[in-house]
Coordinates of C-alpha atoms and ligand atoms in Angstrom, one line a residue:
Chain J
M12 CA 0.0 0.0 0.0
N13 CA 1.4 3.4 -1.1
I14 CA 0.8 5.9 1.7
W15 CA 1.6 9.6 1.7
V16 CA 1.9 11.5 4.9
Y17 CA 1.5 15.3 5.0
I18 CA 4.1 16.7 7.4
D19 CA 2.5 19.7 9.1
H20 CA 4.9 22.3 10.2
F21 CA 5.0 25.9 11.3
K22 CA 7.7 27.8 9.5
G23 CA 9.7 24.7 8.9
A24 CA 9.3 23.2 12.4
P25 CA 7.2 20.0 12.1
L26 CA 4.4 19.4 14.6
L27 CA 4.8 16.2 16.6
A28 CA 1.6 14.7 15.4
S29 CA 3.2 14.5 11.9
W30 CA 5.6 11.9 13.1
E31 CA 2.8 9.9 14.7
A32 CA 1.1 9.8 11.2
L33 CA 4.4 8.7 9.7
G34 CA 4.7 5.9 12.3
L35 CA 1.2 4.6 11.3
A36 CA 2.0 4.8 7.6
K37 CA 5.1 2.6 8.2
R38 CA 3.0 0.0 9.9
L39 CA 0.5 -0.1 7.1
G40 CA 2.8 0.0 4.0
N41 CA 5.3 2.2 2.2
A42 CA 5.5 5.7 3.7
T43 CA 6.2 8.8 1.6
A44 CA 6.5 12.0 3.5
V45 CA 5.2 15.1 1.7
L46 CA 6.8 18.4 2.7
L47 CA 5.6 21.8 1.4
G48 CA 7.1 25.0 2.5
H49 CA 10.3 27.0 2.6
P50 CA 13.0 26.4 3.8
M51 CA 12.5 22.7 4.4
E52 CA 16.0 21.1 4.7
E53 CA 15.7 20.4 8.4
A54 CA 12.2 19.1 8.2
V55 CA 13.2 16.8 5.3
Q56 CA 16.1 15.4 7.4
A57 CA 13.7 14.8 10.3
A58 CA 11.1 13.1 8.1
F59 CA 13.7 10.4 7.2
E60 CA 14.9 10.1 10.8
F61 CA 11.3 9.5 11.8
G62 CA 10.9 6.7 9.3
A63 CA 10.0 8.1 5.8
D64 CA 10.9 5.7 3.0
A65 CA 10.9 8.6 0.5
V66 CA 10.2 12.3 0.5
L67 CA 8.1 14.4 -2.0
L68 CA 9.3 18.0 -1.7
A69 CA 8.1 21.4 -2.8
D70 CA 10.6 23.8 -1.2
D71 CA 9.9 27.2 -2.7
P72 CA 9.9 30.8 -1.4
A73 CA 6.3 31.0 -2.7
L74 CA 5.3 28.5 0.0
A75 CA 7.1 30.2 2.8
D76 CA 3.8 31.3 4.3
Y77 CA 1.0 28.7 4.8
R78 CA -1.9 29.4 2.4
A79 CA -4.4 26.7 2.3
E80 CA -5.1 27.0 -1.4
A81 CA -1.5 26.8 -2.6
F82 CA -0.7 23.9 -0.4
A83 CA -3.8 22.0 -1.4
S84 CA -3.2 22.7 -5.1
T85 CA 0.4 21.5 -4.9
L86 CA -0.6 18.3 -3.1
S87 CA -3.7 17.6 -5.3
A88 CA -1.6 17.9 -8.5
A89 CA 1.0 15.5 -7.2
A90 CA -1.6 13.1 -5.9
S91 CA -3.6 13.0 -9.1
A92 CA -0.4 12.3 -11.1
Q93 CA 1.0 9.6 -8.7
T94 CA -2.2 8.1 -7.3
P95 CA -1.3 7.1 -3.7
D96 CA -3.8 4.8 -2.0
L97 CA -4.0 6.7 1.3
L98 CA -3.1 10.2 2.4
L99 CA -2.6 10.8 6.1
F100 CA -2.5 14.2 7.8
P101 CA -2.3 15.2 11.5
T102 CA -5.5 16.8 12.7
T103 CA -4.0 20.3 13.1
S104 CA -5.7 23.5 11.8
R105 CA -3.6 23.2 8.7
G106 CA -3.8 19.5 8.3
R107 CA -7.6 19.6 8.5
E108 CA -7.8 22.3 5.9
I109 CA -5.4 20.9 3.3
A110 CA -7.1 17.5 3.6
A111 CA -10.5 19.1 3.2
M112 CA -9.5 21.0 0.0
T113 CA -7.5 18.1 -1.5
A114 CA -10.4 15.7 -0.9
A115 CA -12.6 18.2 -2.8
D116 CA -10.1 18.5 -5.6
L117 CA -9.7 14.7 -6.0
N118 CA -13.3 13.9 -5.2
A119 CA -11.9 11.6 -2.6
G120 CA -13.2 10.3 0.8
L121 CA -12.2 12.3 3.9
L122 CA -12.2 10.9 7.4
V123 CA -11.4 13.4 10.1
D124 CA -9.8 13.2 13.6
V125 CA -9.4 9.5 13.5
T126 CA -8.2 7.6 16.6
A127 CA -7.8 4.1 15.1
L128 CA -7.4 2.9 11.5
E129 CA -7.2 -0.4 9.7
I130 CA -7.3 -1.7 6.2
A131 CA -10.0 -4.4 5.7
A132 CA -10.4 -5.9 2.2
G133 CA -8.4 -3.0 0.7
R134 CA -10.7 -0.4 2.3
V135 CA -9.9 2.1 4.9
V136 CA -11.9 1.5 8.1
A137 CA -11.4 4.2 10.7
T138 CA -12.8 4.8 14.2
R139 CA -13.3 8.3 15.5
P140 CA -15.0 10.1 18.3
V141 CA -18.3 12.0 17.6
Y142 CA -20.9 13.8 19.7
G143 CA -18.2 15.4 21.7
G144 CA -16.5 12.1 22.5
K145 CA -19.7 10.5 23.9
A146 CA -19.5 7.8 21.2
L147 CA -17.1 6.3 18.7
V148 CA -18.2 5.6 15.1
R149 CA -16.7 3.3 12.5
E150 CA -16.3 5.0 9.2
T151 CA -15.5 3.3 5.9
C152 CA -14.3 4.9 2.7
A153 CA -15.6 3.4 -0.6
V154 CA -13.1 5.1 -2.9
K155 CA -9.4 5.6 -3.5
P156 CA -7.6 7.6 -2.4
A157 CA -8.8 8.0 1.1
L158 CA -7.7 11.1 3.0
V159 CA -7.5 10.6 6.8
T160 CA -6.6 13.1 9.5
L161 CA -5.3 11.5 12.7
R162 CA -6.0 12.8 16.2
G163 CA -2.8 14.0 17.9
R164 CA -1.4 11.5 20.4
A165 CA -3.8 8.7 19.4
F166 CA -1.0 6.9 17.6
P167 CA 2.5 6.3 19.0
K168 CA 5.4 8.5 17.9
P169 CA 8.1 6.5 16.2
E170 CA 11.7 6.4 17.4
Q171 CA 14.0 8.9 15.8
Q172 CA 17.0 7.3 13.9
I173 CA 19.6 10.0 13.7
G174 CA 21.4 10.2 10.4
R175 CA 18.9 8.1 8.4
S176 CA 18.2 9.4 4.9
G177 CA 16.5 8.4 1.6
P178 CA 15.4 9.6 -1.8
V179 CA 13.9 13.1 -2.3
T180 CA 11.7 13.8 -5.3
R181 CA 10.7 17.4 -6.2
I182 CA 7.1 18.0 -7.1
E183 CA 5.7 20.9 -9.0
V184 CA 4.7 24.0 -7.0
R185 CA 1.3 25.4 -7.5
A186 CA 1.6 28.6 -5.6
E187 CA -1.4 30.6 -6.9
A188 CA -3.7 31.5 -4.1
Q189 CA -6.4 34.2 -3.5
T190 CA -5.3 34.8 0.1
T191 CA -2.5 37.0 1.1
V192 CA -0.7 36.5 4.4
E193 CA -0.2 39.8 6.2
G194 CA 1.5 38.6 9.4
Y195 CA 1.4 36.6 12.6
S196 CA 1.1 37.3 16.2
T197 CA 2.2 34.1 17.9
G198 CA 2.0 33.0 21.5
E199 CA 4.8 31.2 23.3
G200 CA 5.3 27.9 24.9
V201 CA 4.2 24.4 24.1
S202 CA 1.1 24.0 21.8
L203 CA -1.7 22.4 23.7
T204 CA -2.5 19.8 21.1
D205 CA 1.1 18.6 21.0
A206 CA 1.7 18.7 24.8
G207 CA 2.4 15.4 26.6
V208 CA 1.3 17.0 29.9
I209 CA -1.4 19.6 30.4
V210 CA -2.0 21.4 33.6
S211 CA -5.4 23.1 33.4
G212 CA -7.1 25.6 35.6
G213 CA -10.8 26.5 36.1
R214 CA -13.0 28.8 38.1
G215 CA -11.5 27.4 41.3
L216 CA -8.5 29.4 40.4
T217 CA -10.3 32.7 40.8
V218 CA -11.2 32.5 44.5
F219 CA -8.5 33.3 47.0
P220 CA -9.2 34.9 50.4
G221 CA -8.3 38.6 50.4
L222 CA -7.7 38.8 46.6
D223 CA -10.0 40.0 43.9
E224 CA -10.9 37.6 41.1
K225 CA -8.2 39.0 38.7
S226 CA -5.4 38.8 41.2
A227 CA -6.5 35.4 42.4
A228 CA -6.5 34.1 38.8
A229 CA -3.1 35.6 38.1
R230 CA -1.7 34.0 41.3
G231 CA -3.4 30.6 40.4
F232 CA -2.1 30.6 36.9
A233 CA 1.4 31.4 38.1
L234 CA 1.2 28.2 40.2
L235 CA 0.0 26.2 37.2
D236 CA 2.8 27.6 35.1
E237 CA 5.4 26.4 37.6
L238 CA 3.9 22.9 37.7
A239 CA 3.7 22.8 33.9
A240 CA 7.3 23.9 33.6
V241 CA 8.6 21.1 35.9
L242 CA 6.6 18.6 33.7
N243 CA 7.6 20.3 30.4
G244 CA 3.9 20.7 29.8
A245 CA 1.5 23.3 28.7
V246 CA -1.2 25.2 30.6
G247 CA -4.9 24.8 29.7
A248 CA -8.0 26.4 31.0
S249 CA -11.8 25.8 31.3
R250 CA -14.2 28.0 29.4
A251 CA -15.3 29.7 32.7
V252 CA -11.9 31.3 33.1
V253 CA -11.5 32.0 29.4
D254 CA -14.8 33.8 29.3
A255 CA -13.9 35.8 32.4
G256 CA -10.8 37.0 30.5
H257 CA -8.3 35.3 32.8
A258 CA -6.8 33.1 30.1
P259 CA -6.7 33.4 26.3
Y260 CA -9.0 31.4 24.1
A261 CA -6.1 29.5 22.7
Q262 CA -5.8 27.8 26.1
Q263 CA -9.4 26.6 26.3
V264 CA -9.9 22.9 26.5
G265 CA -13.2 21.4 25.7
Q266 CA -16.0 21.0 23.2
T267 CA -15.7 24.6 22.0
G268 CA -11.9 24.8 22.6
K269 CA -9.1 22.4 21.9
L270 CA -9.5 18.6 21.9
V271 CA -6.5 17.2 23.6
S272 CA -5.2 13.7 24.5
P273 CA -2.1 14.2 26.6
D274 CA -0.5 11.4 28.6
L275 CA -1.2 13.4 31.8
Y276 CA -3.9 15.9 32.4
I277 CA -4.0 17.7 35.8
A278 CA -7.4 19.5 36.3
C279 CA -7.1 22.1 39.0
G280 CA -10.3 23.8 40.2
I281 CA -12.3 22.4 37.3
S282 CA -15.7 20.9 38.0
G283 CA -15.7 18.6 35.0
A284 CA -18.7 19.8 33.0
I285 CA -19.6 17.6 30.1
Q286 CA -18.3 20.2 27.6
H287 CA -15.0 20.3 29.3
L288 CA -14.7 16.5 29.5
A289 CA -15.4 16.3 25.7
G290 CA -12.0 17.9 25.2
M291 CA -9.9 15.9 27.5
R292 CA -11.4 12.6 28.5
T293 CA -9.1 10.7 26.2
A294 CA -6.1 11.7 28.2
K295 CA -4.2 8.7 29.4
V296 CA -4.0 9.7 33.1
I297 CA -6.3 12.3 34.6
V298 CA -5.5 13.9 38.0
A299 CA -8.2 16.1 39.6
I300 CA -7.6 18.6 42.4
N301 CA -10.8 20.0 43.7
T302 CA -12.3 21.1 47.0
D303 CA -15.6 19.5 46.2
A304 CA -15.5 15.7 46.6
E305 CA -18.7 15.5 44.5
A306 CA -17.3 17.3 41.5
P307 CA -17.9 15.2 38.3
I308 CA -14.3 15.5 37.3
F309 CA -13.5 12.8 39.8
Q310 CA -15.6 10.4 37.8
V311 CA -13.1 10.5 34.9
A312 CA -9.9 11.0 37.0
R313 CA -7.6 8.2 37.9
Y314 CA -6.2 10.1 40.9
G315 CA -7.9 12.7 42.9
V316 CA -7.2 15.1 45.7
V317 CA -10.0 16.7 47.6
G318 CA -8.3 19.9 48.6
D319 CA -7.3 23.4 47.9
L320 CA -5.4 23.9 44.7
Y321 CA -3.5 26.8 46.2
Q322 CA -2.0 24.4 48.7
I323 CA -1.7 21.2 46.7
V324 CA -0.3 22.6 43.4
P325 CA 2.8 24.2 44.9
A326 CA 3.4 21.1 47.1
L327 CA 3.1 18.9 44.0
T328 CA 5.5 21.1 42.0
A329 CA 8.0 20.7 44.8
A330 CA 7.6 17.0 45.1
L331 CA 7.9 16.4 41.4
K332 CA 10.9 18.8 41.1
K333 CA 12.7 16.8 43.7
R334 CA 12.0 13.4 42.0
L335 CA 12.6 14.6 38.4
G336 CA 15.7 16.5 39.4
R337 CA 14.7 19.5 37.5
Q338 CA 15.2 23.1 38.5
Chain A
M10 CA -23.6 42.9 0.4
K11 CA -25.2 39.5 0.1
I12 CA -24.2 37.3 3.1
V13 CA -25.1 33.7 3.6
V14 CA -24.7 31.8 6.9
C15 CA -24.8 28.0 6.9
V16 CA -26.3 26.5 10.0
K17 CA -27.2 23.0 11.3
T18 CA -29.6 21.6 13.9
T19 CA -27.8 19.4 16.5
L20 CA -28.5 18.0 19.9
P21 CA -27.3 20.3 22.7
S22 CA -24.0 19.2 24.2
E23 CA -25.8 18.2 27.5
A24 CA -27.9 15.5 25.6
Q25 CA -27.3 12.0 26.9
I26 CA -26.4 9.2 24.5
R27 CA -26.8 5.5 25.0
L28 CA -25.7 2.7 22.8
E29 CA -27.8 -0.3 22.0
G30 CA -26.5 -2.9 19.5
G31 CA -24.1 -0.5 17.8
K32 CA -26.9 2.1 17.4
L33 CA -27.2 5.4 19.2
I34 CA -30.2 6.1 21.4
F35 CA -30.6 9.8 22.3
D36 CA -32.6 11.1 25.2
N37 CA -35.4 13.4 24.3
T38 CA -33.5 16.7 24.8
P39 CA -34.9 19.1 22.2
P40 CA -32.5 19.9 19.4
V41 CA -30.8 23.3 19.1
I42 CA -28.8 25.3 16.6
N43 CA -25.3 24.0 16.6
P44 CA -23.6 26.2 19.2
W45 CA -20.7 27.1 16.9
D46 CA -23.2 28.3 14.3
E47 CA -24.5 31.0 16.6
Y48 CA -21.1 32.6 16.3
A49 CA -21.4 32.3 12.5
V50 CA -24.8 34.1 12.6
E51 CA -23.3 36.8 14.8
A52 CA -20.4 37.3 12.4
A53 CA -22.8 37.5 9.4
L54 CA -25.0 40.0 11.3
Q55 CA -22.0 42.2 12.3
Q56 CA -20.8 42.4 8.7
K57 CA -24.3 43.4 7.6
E58 CA -24.4 46.1 10.3
A59 CA -21.0 47.3 9.2
V60 CA -21.4 47.5 5.4
G61 CA -25.1 46.9 4.7
G62 CA -26.8 44.1 2.9
T63 CA -28.8 41.0 3.7
V64 CA -28.2 37.8 5.6
T65 CA -29.7 34.5 4.3
A66 CA -29.5 31.4 6.5
L67 CA -29.1 28.0 4.8
S68 CA -29.5 24.6 6.3
I69 CA -29.7 21.1 4.8
G70 CA -32.1 18.5 6.2
D71 CA -35.6 17.5 7.0
E72 CA -38.0 19.7 9.0
S73 CA -35.7 19.5 12.0
A74 CA -33.4 21.9 10.1
N75 CA -35.9 24.6 10.7
V76 CA -34.8 24.8 14.4
A77 CA -31.4 26.2 13.4
L78 CA -33.0 28.3 10.6
K79 CA -35.5 29.9 13.0
H80 CA -32.9 30.6 15.5
A81 CA -30.9 32.5 12.8
L82 CA -34.0 34.4 11.9
A83 CA -34.7 35.2 15.5
M84 CA -31.2 36.5 15.9
G85 CA -31.8 38.8 12.9
A86 CA -31.2 37.0 9.6
D87 CA -33.4 38.4 6.8
E88 CA -34.4 35.1 5.2
A89 CA -33.9 31.4 5.6
I90 CA -33.9 28.5 3.0
R91 CA -34.0 24.8 3.8
I92 CA -32.3 22.5 1.4
T93 CA -33.3 18.9 1.0
D94 CA -31.3 16.4 -0.8
S95 CA -33.6 15.0 -3.5
A96 CA -32.2 11.5 -3.0
L97 CA -32.6 11.8 0.8
G98 CA -29.5 9.8 1.5
A99 CA -26.9 10.2 4.2
L100 CA -24.4 12.9 3.4
D101 CA -20.6 13.0 4.0
T102 CA -18.8 16.2 4.3
L103 CA -18.0 16.5 0.6
A104 CA -21.6 15.8 -0.4
T105 CA -22.7 18.4 2.2
A106 CA -20.3 21.0 0.7
R107 CA -21.5 20.2 -2.8
L108 CA -25.1 20.9 -1.8
L109 CA -24.2 24.1 0.0
A110 CA -22.0 25.3 -2.9
A111 CA -24.9 24.6 -5.3
A112 CA -27.3 26.5 -3.1
V113 CA -24.9 29.5 -2.9
Q114 CA -24.6 29.5 -6.7
K115 CA -28.4 29.2 -7.1
L116 CA -28.9 32.2 -4.8
G117 CA -26.4 34.2 -7.0
G118 CA -24.4 37.3 -6.3
V119 CA -23.3 36.1 -2.8
D120 CA -20.3 38.0 -1.4
L121 CA -19.6 36.1 1.8
V122 CA -20.5 32.7 3.2
C123 CA -20.2 32.3 7.0
F124 CA -19.8 29.0 8.9
G125 CA -19.2 27.9 12.5
R126 CA -15.9 26.1 12.9
Q127 CA -17.6 22.7 13.2
A128 CA -20.8 20.9 14.1
I129 CA -20.8 19.4 17.6
D130 CA -22.3 16.1 16.3
G131 CA -19.9 15.0 13.5
D132 CA -17.1 17.3 14.8
S133 CA -15.4 17.3 11.4
G134 CA -14.8 21.0 10.8
V135 CA -14.0 20.6 7.1
T136 CA -17.2 21.7 5.3
P137 CA -16.2 25.4 5.2
A138 CA -12.9 24.7 3.4
Q139 CA -14.6 22.1 1.1
T140 CA -17.4 24.5 0.2
A141 CA -14.9 27.3 -0.5
R142 CA -12.9 25.0 -2.7
L143 CA -15.9 23.9 -4.7
L144 CA -16.9 27.5 -5.2
G145 CA -13.4 28.4 -6.1
W146 CA -13.4 31.1 -3.4
P147 CA -10.8 31.8 -0.7
A148 CA -11.4 30.0 2.6
L149 CA -10.7 32.2 5.6
T150 CA -11.1 29.6 8.4
L151 CA -11.0 29.8 12.2
A152 CA -11.6 33.6 12.2
S153 CA -11.5 35.4 15.5
A154 CA -11.7 38.9 14.0
V155 CA -13.1 40.1 10.6
K156 CA -12.9 43.4 8.8
I157 CA -14.3 44.2 5.4
E158 CA -13.2 47.3 3.5
G159 CA -14.6 47.7 0.0
R160 CA -14.1 44.3 -1.7
R161 CA -11.3 43.3 0.6
I162 CA -11.8 41.1 3.7
R163 CA -9.1 40.8 6.4
V164 CA -9.2 38.1 9.0
E165 CA -7.3 37.0 12.1
R166 CA -7.1 33.2 12.2
S167 CA -6.7 31.2 15.4
I168 CA -4.0 28.6 14.7
E169 CA -2.0 26.4 17.0
E170 CA 0.9 28.9 17.2
G171 CA -1.2 32.0 17.8
R172 CA -2.8 34.2 15.1
Q173 CA -2.3 34.4 11.4
I174 CA -3.5 37.5 9.7
V175 CA -4.7 37.0 6.1
S176 CA -6.7 39.0 3.5
A177 CA -8.5 38.2 0.3
D178 CA -11.0 39.7 -2.2
L179 CA -14.6 38.9 -1.9
P180 CA -16.4 36.6 -2.5
A181 CA -15.0 34.5 0.3
V182 CA -15.9 31.8 2.8
L183 CA -15.4 32.3 6.5
S184 CA -15.5 30.0 9.4
V185 CA -15.7 31.6 12.9
V186 CA -14.3 30.5 16.2
K187 CA -15.6 31.4 19.7
D188 CA -13.5 34.4 20.5
F189 CA -15.0 36.3 17.6
A190 CA -17.8 37.7 19.8
E191 CA -20.5 36.5 22.0
P192 CA -23.6 35.7 19.9
R193 CA -26.5 38.0 20.6
Y194 CA -29.7 36.5 22.1
P195 CA -32.8 36.4 19.9
T196 CA -35.1 39.4 20.7
F197 CA -38.8 38.9 21.4
M198 CA -39.7 40.5 18.1
G199 CA -37.1 38.3 16.3
K200 CA -38.7 35.2 17.9
R201 CA -42.1 36.3 16.8
K202 CA -40.9 36.9 13.2
A203 CA -39.1 33.5 13.2
D204 CA -42.2 31.7 14.5
R205 CA -44.3 33.1 11.7
A206 CA -41.8 32.6 8.9
E207 CA -42.6 30.2 6.1
I208 CA -39.3 28.7 5.2
P209 CA -39.0 27.8 1.5
V210 CA -37.5 24.4 0.6
W211 CA -35.1 23.8 -2.2
S212 CA -34.6 20.3 -3.4
L213 CA -31.1 19.8 -4.8
A214 CA -29.4 16.6 -5.9
A215 CA -26.5 15.5 -3.8
P216 CA -23.9 13.0 -5.0
A217 CA -23.6 9.6 -3.3
P218 CA -21.4 9.9 -0.2
L219 CA -17.9 8.5 -0.4
V220 CA -17.6 7.9 3.4
A221 CA -20.2 6.1 5.3
W222 CA -20.9 5.9 9.1
G223 CA -21.2 2.3 10.4
E224 CA -21.6 1.0 13.9
F225 CA -21.2 3.1 17.0
A226 CA -19.2 2.0 20.1
E227 CA -18.7 3.2 23.6
P228 CA -15.7 5.4 24.1
P229 CA -13.0 3.8 26.2
R230 CA -13.8 4.3 29.8
Q231 CA -11.1 5.0 32.4
T232 CA -10.7 1.5 33.8
A233 CA -9.6 2.3 37.3
Q234 CA -11.9 4.1 39.6
C235 CA -10.7 7.3 40.9
E236 CA -8.2 6.8 43.7
I237 CA -8.5 9.6 46.2
I238 CA -5.1 10.5 47.7
T239 CA -5.3 11.6 51.3
G240 CA -2.7 12.7 53.9
A241 CA -2.1 14.8 57.0
S242 CA -0.7 17.8 55.1
P243 CA -0.6 19.1 51.5
E244 CA 3.1 18.1 51.4
E245 CA 2.3 14.5 52.3
I246 CA -0.5 14.3 49.8
A247 CA 1.7 15.8 47.1
E248 CA 4.5 13.3 47.9
K249 CA 2.1 10.4 47.5
L250 CA 0.6 11.9 44.3
A251 CA 4.0 12.5 42.8
E252 CA 4.9 8.8 43.4
K253 CA 1.7 7.6 41.8
I254 CA 2.2 9.8 38.7
L255 CA 5.8 8.6 38.3
A256 CA 4.7 5.0 38.7
E257 CA 2.5 5.5 35.6
K258 CA 5.7 5.8 33.5
I259 CA 4.2 8.4 31.3
L260 CA 6.6 11.3 31.9
Ligands
FAD423 C1 -22.3 24.9 24.2 C2 -21.3 24.9 25.3 C3 -20.0 24.7 25.1 C4 -19.1 24.7 26.1 N1 -17.8 24.5 25.8 C5 -16.9 24.4 26.9 C6 -15.5 24.1 26.6 O1 -15.1 24.0 25.5 N2 -14.7 24.0 27.7 C7 -15.1 24.2 29.0 O2 -14.3 24.1 29.9 N3 -16.4 24.5 29.2 C8 -17.3 24.6 28.2 N4 -18.6 24.9 28.5 C9 -18.9 25.4 29.8 C10 -19.1 24.3 30.8 O3 -20.5 23.9 30.8 C11 -18.8 24.8 32.2 O4 -19.6 25.9 32.5 C12 -17.3 25.1 32.5 O5 -16.5 24.1 32.0 C13 -17.1 25.3 33.9 O6 -15.8 25.7 34.2 P1 -15.1 25.4 35.5 O7 -15.0 23.9 35.8 O8 -13.8 26.1 35.5 O9 -16.0 26.1 36.6 P2 -17.0 25.6 37.7 O10 -18.0 24.6 37.1 O11 -17.5 26.8 38.4 O12 -16.1 24.7 38.6 C14 -15.1 25.3 39.5 C15 -14.6 24.2 40.4 O13 -13.5 24.6 41.2 C16 -13.6 24.0 42.4 N5 -12.9 24.9 43.4 C17 -13.2 26.1 43.9 N6 -12.2 26.6 44.6 C18 -11.2 25.7 44.6 C19 -9.9 25.6 45.2 N7 -9.5 26.6 46.0 N8 -9.2 24.5 45.0 C20 -9.7 23.5 44.2 N9 -10.9 23.5 43.6 C21 -11.6 24.6 43.8 C22 -15.1 23.9 42.7 O14 -15.4 22.9 43.7 C23 -15.7 23.6 41.3 O15 -15.8 22.2 41.1 C24 -19.5 24.9 27.4 C25 -20.9 25.1 27.7 C26 -21.8 25.1 26.7 C27 -23.2 25.3 27.0

């Protein structure tokens, strides 16, 4: 089976979920990594090190900025000429969009945010969460090629083999696009969807004796930042604190925020409303810290502490720092 | 300016779902407009207020689609059209996009099509980009801020790394995320108008879907019950919890 994997990147730095897709492709057949952008040398090298058998490359200054139309046109042209059986993408904002447009160009089947995939009688059969994660559905695709976007962290990341390399074939660039990129304003830190560990805060973070809501939230998030730093993790938030203006929307986890599946999710002062659970219940290990023993978050958590996050979080940071030997 | 907003009727996120023999059984929570689409209606209305024009709401489906359409009317949309697929089959995202693109073309002279970022049932989030592609228009997805000047539309997009600022000429397709603006509540007058509205139905032919939904299954449950960590002091609790976390070998 001839499988292409779109390597999603931001300004040449690939997102982790791209390597997870490459790992799956290797298990299913022959894995060709597709890299579009500029400059791409380092990403090409990394694609081989994470297991690509071959690379298709469009490295061109006209692709230096991501524009969906140009990326999709370049990919569609190559795919209609070379007819891969299956195209995999990470479910990132760009992966979703390029897959959507390429499927429209090729009149191909599109399966989005898949968490398990198999080939049965030559057909792609995928499983994916629907209804905010309340059910899984099996989807089948009747035509070739199938385009599939994979949920981040649902598939294992392959080992990196330093120095590995392979053949690079250049593909034709189709740079025409109707959109113009005018600029970026980027945040810092680990992206939530890539993070292996997420420490999240909710409304419980906004109540501290003697402090107004804003100062309490600032103090609470500072504690979460320290815990996340020890764990090399990212900081998330519930909608309640995002709506109140204490955290940016980019940090919101849940049905109307990010869907995340980290290895460890630490929910601090979050009640566990169904819309919040929709975004994080697939985390491998969930830890809940909440003063209310009846909070629904404890129903999905593996470990729970019924207590005050302002006391537990700094103590946990200290305990982990000691054990992990990190500063 | 002629603005279209595409909306869908879904179950509210609080609705309970059970599984029986691979089929989904829903509780009888009344359906609502897909929550994301309220932001799309808000975006459409704000553009109309800024530059003038009309807002037409489109939805595909049986009569239940009128729930979303009437909500859009109650918020302030000028008209609503329900689209049925003449073959009445299941639709995949691409078939949905083909129907919507055909309806936009049939309307004629449309300058802007607004979508919510995704529907909370299928959770796909690809229909806006597919519709744009089929129309041959630029797709400005995940918009958190929008400004139209003359025939130019400028959008701030919410991406993993922060914001990307893009612009394009109209006509264009927009999908809107939550931090665009809180959607307005329907007014009393708006609700009355929506209740009385006769919603025309267009029957359009959709292609056969390429992707089909099969059986449903329960999502994996956390196997272990929650283990509550207790101790005499926060420090003691934290020490025990740290041990448990490290023993999971996930760090
Ligand atoms: C259509 C729709 C979409 C939504 N989408 C999302 C979404 O994407 N993401 C999301 O998160 N929500 C979403 N919501 C909102 C959701 O329903 C909840 O309102 C929200 O998640 C509650 O946030 P919270 O847990 O921070 O606040 P609360 O529910 O107020 O919980 C605060 C918790 O903090 C605890 N607490 C208080 N003080 C302390 C302390 N000192 N130490 C420890 N614990 C403490 C309390 O016991 C309580 O359990 C959505 C709602 C709707 C209707």
